[in-house]
mmCIF file of C-alpha atoms in Angstrom:
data_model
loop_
_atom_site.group_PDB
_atom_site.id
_atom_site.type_symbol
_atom_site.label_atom_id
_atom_site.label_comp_id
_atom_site.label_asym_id
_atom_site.label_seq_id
_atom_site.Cartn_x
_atom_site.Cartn_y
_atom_site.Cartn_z
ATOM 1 C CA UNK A 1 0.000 0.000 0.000
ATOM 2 C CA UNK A 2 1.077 3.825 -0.607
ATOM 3 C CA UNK A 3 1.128 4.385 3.241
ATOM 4 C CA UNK A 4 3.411 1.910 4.166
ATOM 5 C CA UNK A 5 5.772 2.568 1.787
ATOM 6 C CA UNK A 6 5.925 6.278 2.889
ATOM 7 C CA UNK A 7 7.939 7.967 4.905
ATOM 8 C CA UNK A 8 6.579 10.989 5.986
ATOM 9 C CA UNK A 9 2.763 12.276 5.909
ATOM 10 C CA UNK A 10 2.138 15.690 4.582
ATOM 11 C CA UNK A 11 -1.107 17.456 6.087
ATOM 12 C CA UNK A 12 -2.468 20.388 5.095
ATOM 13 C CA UNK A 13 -4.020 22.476 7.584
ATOM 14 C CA UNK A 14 -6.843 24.856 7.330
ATOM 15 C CA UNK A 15 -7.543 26.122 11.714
ATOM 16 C CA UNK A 16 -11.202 26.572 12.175
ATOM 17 C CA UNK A 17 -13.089 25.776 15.008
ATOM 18 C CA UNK A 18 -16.320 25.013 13.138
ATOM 19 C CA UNK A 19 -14.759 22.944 11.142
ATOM 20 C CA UNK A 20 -11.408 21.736 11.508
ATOM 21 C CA UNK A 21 -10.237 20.224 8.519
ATOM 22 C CA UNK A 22 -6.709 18.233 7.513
ATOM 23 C CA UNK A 23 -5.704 16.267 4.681
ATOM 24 C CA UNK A 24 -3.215 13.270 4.462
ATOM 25 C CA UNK A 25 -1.258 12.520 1.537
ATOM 26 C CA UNK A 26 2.096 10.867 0.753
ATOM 27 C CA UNK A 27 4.460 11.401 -1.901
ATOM 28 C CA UNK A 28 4.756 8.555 -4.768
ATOM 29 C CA UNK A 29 6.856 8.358 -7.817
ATOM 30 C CA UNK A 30 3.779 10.004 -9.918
ATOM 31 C CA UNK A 31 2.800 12.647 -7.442
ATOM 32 C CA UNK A 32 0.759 13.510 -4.048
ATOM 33 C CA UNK A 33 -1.498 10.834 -3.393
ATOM 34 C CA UNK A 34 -4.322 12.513 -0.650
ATOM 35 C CA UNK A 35 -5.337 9.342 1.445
ATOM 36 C CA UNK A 36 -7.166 10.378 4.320
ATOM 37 C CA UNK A 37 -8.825 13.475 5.624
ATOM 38 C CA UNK A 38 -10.185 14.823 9.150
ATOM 39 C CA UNK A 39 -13.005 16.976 9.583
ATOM 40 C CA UNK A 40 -13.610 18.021 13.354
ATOM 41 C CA UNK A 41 -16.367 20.311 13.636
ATOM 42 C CA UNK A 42 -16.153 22.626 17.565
ATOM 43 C CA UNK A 43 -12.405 21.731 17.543
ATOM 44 C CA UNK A 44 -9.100 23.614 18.270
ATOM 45 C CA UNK A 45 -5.392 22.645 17.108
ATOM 46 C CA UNK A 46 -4.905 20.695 20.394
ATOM 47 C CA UNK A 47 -7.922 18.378 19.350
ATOM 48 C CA UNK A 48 -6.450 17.907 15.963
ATOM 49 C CA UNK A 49 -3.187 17.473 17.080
ATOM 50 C CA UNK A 50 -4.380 13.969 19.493
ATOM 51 C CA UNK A 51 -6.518 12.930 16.541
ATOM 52 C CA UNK A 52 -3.349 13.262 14.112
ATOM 53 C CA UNK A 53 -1.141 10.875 16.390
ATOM 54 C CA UNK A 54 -4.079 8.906 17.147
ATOM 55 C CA UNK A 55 -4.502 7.755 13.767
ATOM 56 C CA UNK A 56 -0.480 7.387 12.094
ATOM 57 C CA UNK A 57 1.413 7.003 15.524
ATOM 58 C CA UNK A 58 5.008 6.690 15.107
ATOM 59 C CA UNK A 59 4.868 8.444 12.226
ATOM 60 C CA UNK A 60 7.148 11.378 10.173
ATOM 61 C CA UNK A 61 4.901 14.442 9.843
ATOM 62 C CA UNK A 62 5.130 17.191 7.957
ATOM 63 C CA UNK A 63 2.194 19.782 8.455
ATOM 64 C CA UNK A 64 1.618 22.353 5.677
ATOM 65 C CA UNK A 65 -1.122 24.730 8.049
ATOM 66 C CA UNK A 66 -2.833 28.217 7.159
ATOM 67 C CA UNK A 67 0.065 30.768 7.205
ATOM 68 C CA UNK A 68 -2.140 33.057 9.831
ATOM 69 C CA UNK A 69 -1.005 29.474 12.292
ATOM 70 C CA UNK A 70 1.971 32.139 13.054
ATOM 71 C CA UNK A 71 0.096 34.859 14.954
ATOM 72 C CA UNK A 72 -3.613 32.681 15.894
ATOM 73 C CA UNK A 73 -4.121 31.803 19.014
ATOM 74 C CA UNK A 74 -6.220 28.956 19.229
ATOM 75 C CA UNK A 75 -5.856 28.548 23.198
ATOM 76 C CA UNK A 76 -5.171 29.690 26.906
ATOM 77 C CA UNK A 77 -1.944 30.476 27.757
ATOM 78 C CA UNK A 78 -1.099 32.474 24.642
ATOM 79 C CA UNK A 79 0.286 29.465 22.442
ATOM 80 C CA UNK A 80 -0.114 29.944 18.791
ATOM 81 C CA UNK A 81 -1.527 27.088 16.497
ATOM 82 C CA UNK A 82 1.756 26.741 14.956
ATOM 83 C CA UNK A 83 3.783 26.233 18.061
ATOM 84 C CA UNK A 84 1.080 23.909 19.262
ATOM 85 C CA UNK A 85 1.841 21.867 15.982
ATOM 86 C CA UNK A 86 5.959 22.006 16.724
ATOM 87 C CA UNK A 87 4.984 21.093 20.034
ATOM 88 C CA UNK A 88 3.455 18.198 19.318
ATOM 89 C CA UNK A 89 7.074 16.739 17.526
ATOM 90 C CA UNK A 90 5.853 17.634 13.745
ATOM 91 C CA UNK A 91 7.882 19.405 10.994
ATOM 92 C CA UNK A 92 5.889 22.477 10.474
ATOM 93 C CA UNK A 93 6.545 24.229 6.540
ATOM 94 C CA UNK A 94 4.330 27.179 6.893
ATOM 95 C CA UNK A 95 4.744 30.287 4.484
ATOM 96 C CA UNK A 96 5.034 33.721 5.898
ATOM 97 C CA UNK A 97 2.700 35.022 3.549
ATOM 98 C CA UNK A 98 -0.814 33.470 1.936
ATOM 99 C CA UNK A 99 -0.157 33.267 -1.287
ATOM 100 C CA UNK A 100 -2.753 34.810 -3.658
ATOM 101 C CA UNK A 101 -5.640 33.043 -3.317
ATOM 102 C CA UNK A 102 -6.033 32.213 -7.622
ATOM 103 C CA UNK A 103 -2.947 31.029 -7.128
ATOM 104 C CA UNK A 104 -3.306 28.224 -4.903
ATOM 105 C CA UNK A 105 -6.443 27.336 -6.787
ATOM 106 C CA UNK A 106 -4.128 26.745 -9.819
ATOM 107 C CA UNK A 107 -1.485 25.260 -7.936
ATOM 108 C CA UNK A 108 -4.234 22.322 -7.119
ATOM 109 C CA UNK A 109 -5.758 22.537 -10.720
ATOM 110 C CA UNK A 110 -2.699 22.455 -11.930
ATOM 111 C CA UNK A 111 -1.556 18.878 -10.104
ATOM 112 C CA UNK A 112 -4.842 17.503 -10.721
ATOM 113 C CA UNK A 113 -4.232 17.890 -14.695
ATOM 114 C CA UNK A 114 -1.756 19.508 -16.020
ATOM 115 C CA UNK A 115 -1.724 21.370 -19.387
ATOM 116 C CA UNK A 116 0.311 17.986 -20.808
ATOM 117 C CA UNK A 117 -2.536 16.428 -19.785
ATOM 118 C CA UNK A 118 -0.587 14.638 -16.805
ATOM 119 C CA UNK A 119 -2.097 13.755 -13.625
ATOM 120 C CA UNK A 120 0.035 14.358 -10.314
ATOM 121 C CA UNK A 121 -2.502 14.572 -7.751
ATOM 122 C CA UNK A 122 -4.484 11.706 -6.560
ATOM 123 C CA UNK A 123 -7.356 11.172 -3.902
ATOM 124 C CA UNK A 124 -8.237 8.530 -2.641
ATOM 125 C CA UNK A 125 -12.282 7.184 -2.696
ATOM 126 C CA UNK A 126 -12.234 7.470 1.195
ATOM 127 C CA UNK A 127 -11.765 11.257 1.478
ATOM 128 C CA UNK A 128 -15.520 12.089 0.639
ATOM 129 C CA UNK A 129 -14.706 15.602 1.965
ATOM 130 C CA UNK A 130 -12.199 16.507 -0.235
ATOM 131 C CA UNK A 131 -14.056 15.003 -3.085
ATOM 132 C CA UNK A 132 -17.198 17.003 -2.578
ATOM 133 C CA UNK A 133 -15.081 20.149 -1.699
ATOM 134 C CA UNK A 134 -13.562 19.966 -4.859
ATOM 135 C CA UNK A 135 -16.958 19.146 -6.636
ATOM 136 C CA UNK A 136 -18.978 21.580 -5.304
ATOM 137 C CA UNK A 137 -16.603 24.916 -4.712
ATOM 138 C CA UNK A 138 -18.394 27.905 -6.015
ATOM 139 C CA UNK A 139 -17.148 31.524 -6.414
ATOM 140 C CA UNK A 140 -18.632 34.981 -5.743
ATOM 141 C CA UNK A 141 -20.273 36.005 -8.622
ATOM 142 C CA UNK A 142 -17.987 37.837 -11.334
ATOM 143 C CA UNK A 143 -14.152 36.676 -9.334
ATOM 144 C CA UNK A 144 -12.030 34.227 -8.831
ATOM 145 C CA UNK A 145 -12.891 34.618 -4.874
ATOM 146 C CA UNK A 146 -14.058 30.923 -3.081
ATOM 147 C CA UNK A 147 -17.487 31.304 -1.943
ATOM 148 C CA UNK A 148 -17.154 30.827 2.462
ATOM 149 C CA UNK A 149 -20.710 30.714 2.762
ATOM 150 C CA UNK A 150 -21.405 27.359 1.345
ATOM 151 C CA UNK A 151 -18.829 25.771 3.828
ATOM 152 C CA UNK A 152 -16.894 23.504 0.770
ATOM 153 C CA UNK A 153 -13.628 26.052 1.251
ATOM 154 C CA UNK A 154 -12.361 24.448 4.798
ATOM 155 C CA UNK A 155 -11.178 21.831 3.019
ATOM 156 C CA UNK A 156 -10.344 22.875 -0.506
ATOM 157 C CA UNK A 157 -8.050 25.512 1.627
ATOM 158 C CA UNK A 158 -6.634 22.978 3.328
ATOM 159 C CA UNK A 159 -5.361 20.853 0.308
ATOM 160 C CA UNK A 160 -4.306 24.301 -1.580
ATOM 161 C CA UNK A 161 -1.989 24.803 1.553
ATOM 162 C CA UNK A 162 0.004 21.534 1.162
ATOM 163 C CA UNK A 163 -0.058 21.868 -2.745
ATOM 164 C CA UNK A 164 1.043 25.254 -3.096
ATOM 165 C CA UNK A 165 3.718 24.759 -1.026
ATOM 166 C CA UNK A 166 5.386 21.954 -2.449
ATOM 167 C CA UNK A 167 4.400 22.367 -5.994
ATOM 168 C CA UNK A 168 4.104 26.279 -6.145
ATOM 169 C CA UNK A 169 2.195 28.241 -9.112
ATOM 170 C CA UNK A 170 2.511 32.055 -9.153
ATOM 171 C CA UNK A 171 1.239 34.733 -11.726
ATOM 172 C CA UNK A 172 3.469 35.945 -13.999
ATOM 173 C CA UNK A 173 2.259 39.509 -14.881
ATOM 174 C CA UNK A 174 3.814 40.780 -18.588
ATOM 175 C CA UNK A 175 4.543 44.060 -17.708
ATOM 176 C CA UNK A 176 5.153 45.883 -21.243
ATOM 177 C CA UNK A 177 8.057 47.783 -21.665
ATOM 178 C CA UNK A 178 8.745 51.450 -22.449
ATOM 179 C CA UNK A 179 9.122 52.230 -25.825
#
């Protein structure tokens, strides 16, 4: 199976409380592979965190979480989600910045089919919440903006923060030059 053959697990992150979402993947010779995703809806990072080594003890983890993990406090004592993660014995690869939001929507498209028609990103049957996420995100009307109302984004940001970051897309703008 792909998970036994892996060495580390790389979860994306996306700290809500209502809901908490995280997907699994590992890295195969073709691509990302997403095998397993948690939802946990009235959650905080601590709550995640036990769930995470509940499920893949004894396990490498890499955690790819919202950049805003830096400065959120998610409980008492003034402890940030990201040092919560750190904490917790994970490798934590979290950007300084978010990225522009179209661009970690193409950094996703992108790995799900490329423009050579290649395939790189995989998921799995049993992550029904990525599936439908991906399915059924809409945008507001006349952007390129996810639609938070219709609650499919949790997720769909969560997978855009793993992708981007290892398989990063950016807009090139052609800036024309003076004559």
């Amino acid at each position: 199976s792909v998970l036994k053959k892996a060495k580390h697990l790389y979860i994306g992150m996306d700290f809500n409380i209502n809901p908490m979402s995280a997907c699994i993947g590992v890295r195969t010779e073709r691509g990302l592979v997403i095998i397993d995703e948690i939802t946990i809806h009235g959650s905080n990072t601590d709550e995640m965190v036990k769930e995470i080594n509940h499920r893949y003890p004894h396990r490498q983890i890499v955690i790819f979480p919202d950049p805003a993990a830096r400065q959120r406090k998610t409980s008492a004592g003034g402890r940030t989600d990201l040092s919560i993660l750190q904490n917790a014995g994970f490798h934590v690869k979290a950007k300084s910045k978010h990225d522009v939001v179209r661009d970690r929507i193409n950094s996703v498209n992108a790995r799900l089919k490329a423009a050579d028609g290649e395939r790189h990103l995989f998921i799995t049957a049993n992550c029904k919440q990525v599936i439908k996420s991906l399915e059924r995100q809409t945008y507001k009307e006349g952007t390129s903006i996810p639609n938070k109302d219709d609650g499919y984004d949790h997720m769909n940001d969560a997978l855009g923060y793993l992708v981007s970051y290892l398989f990063p897309v950016q807009t090139i703008y052609d800036v024309e030059q003076p004559k």
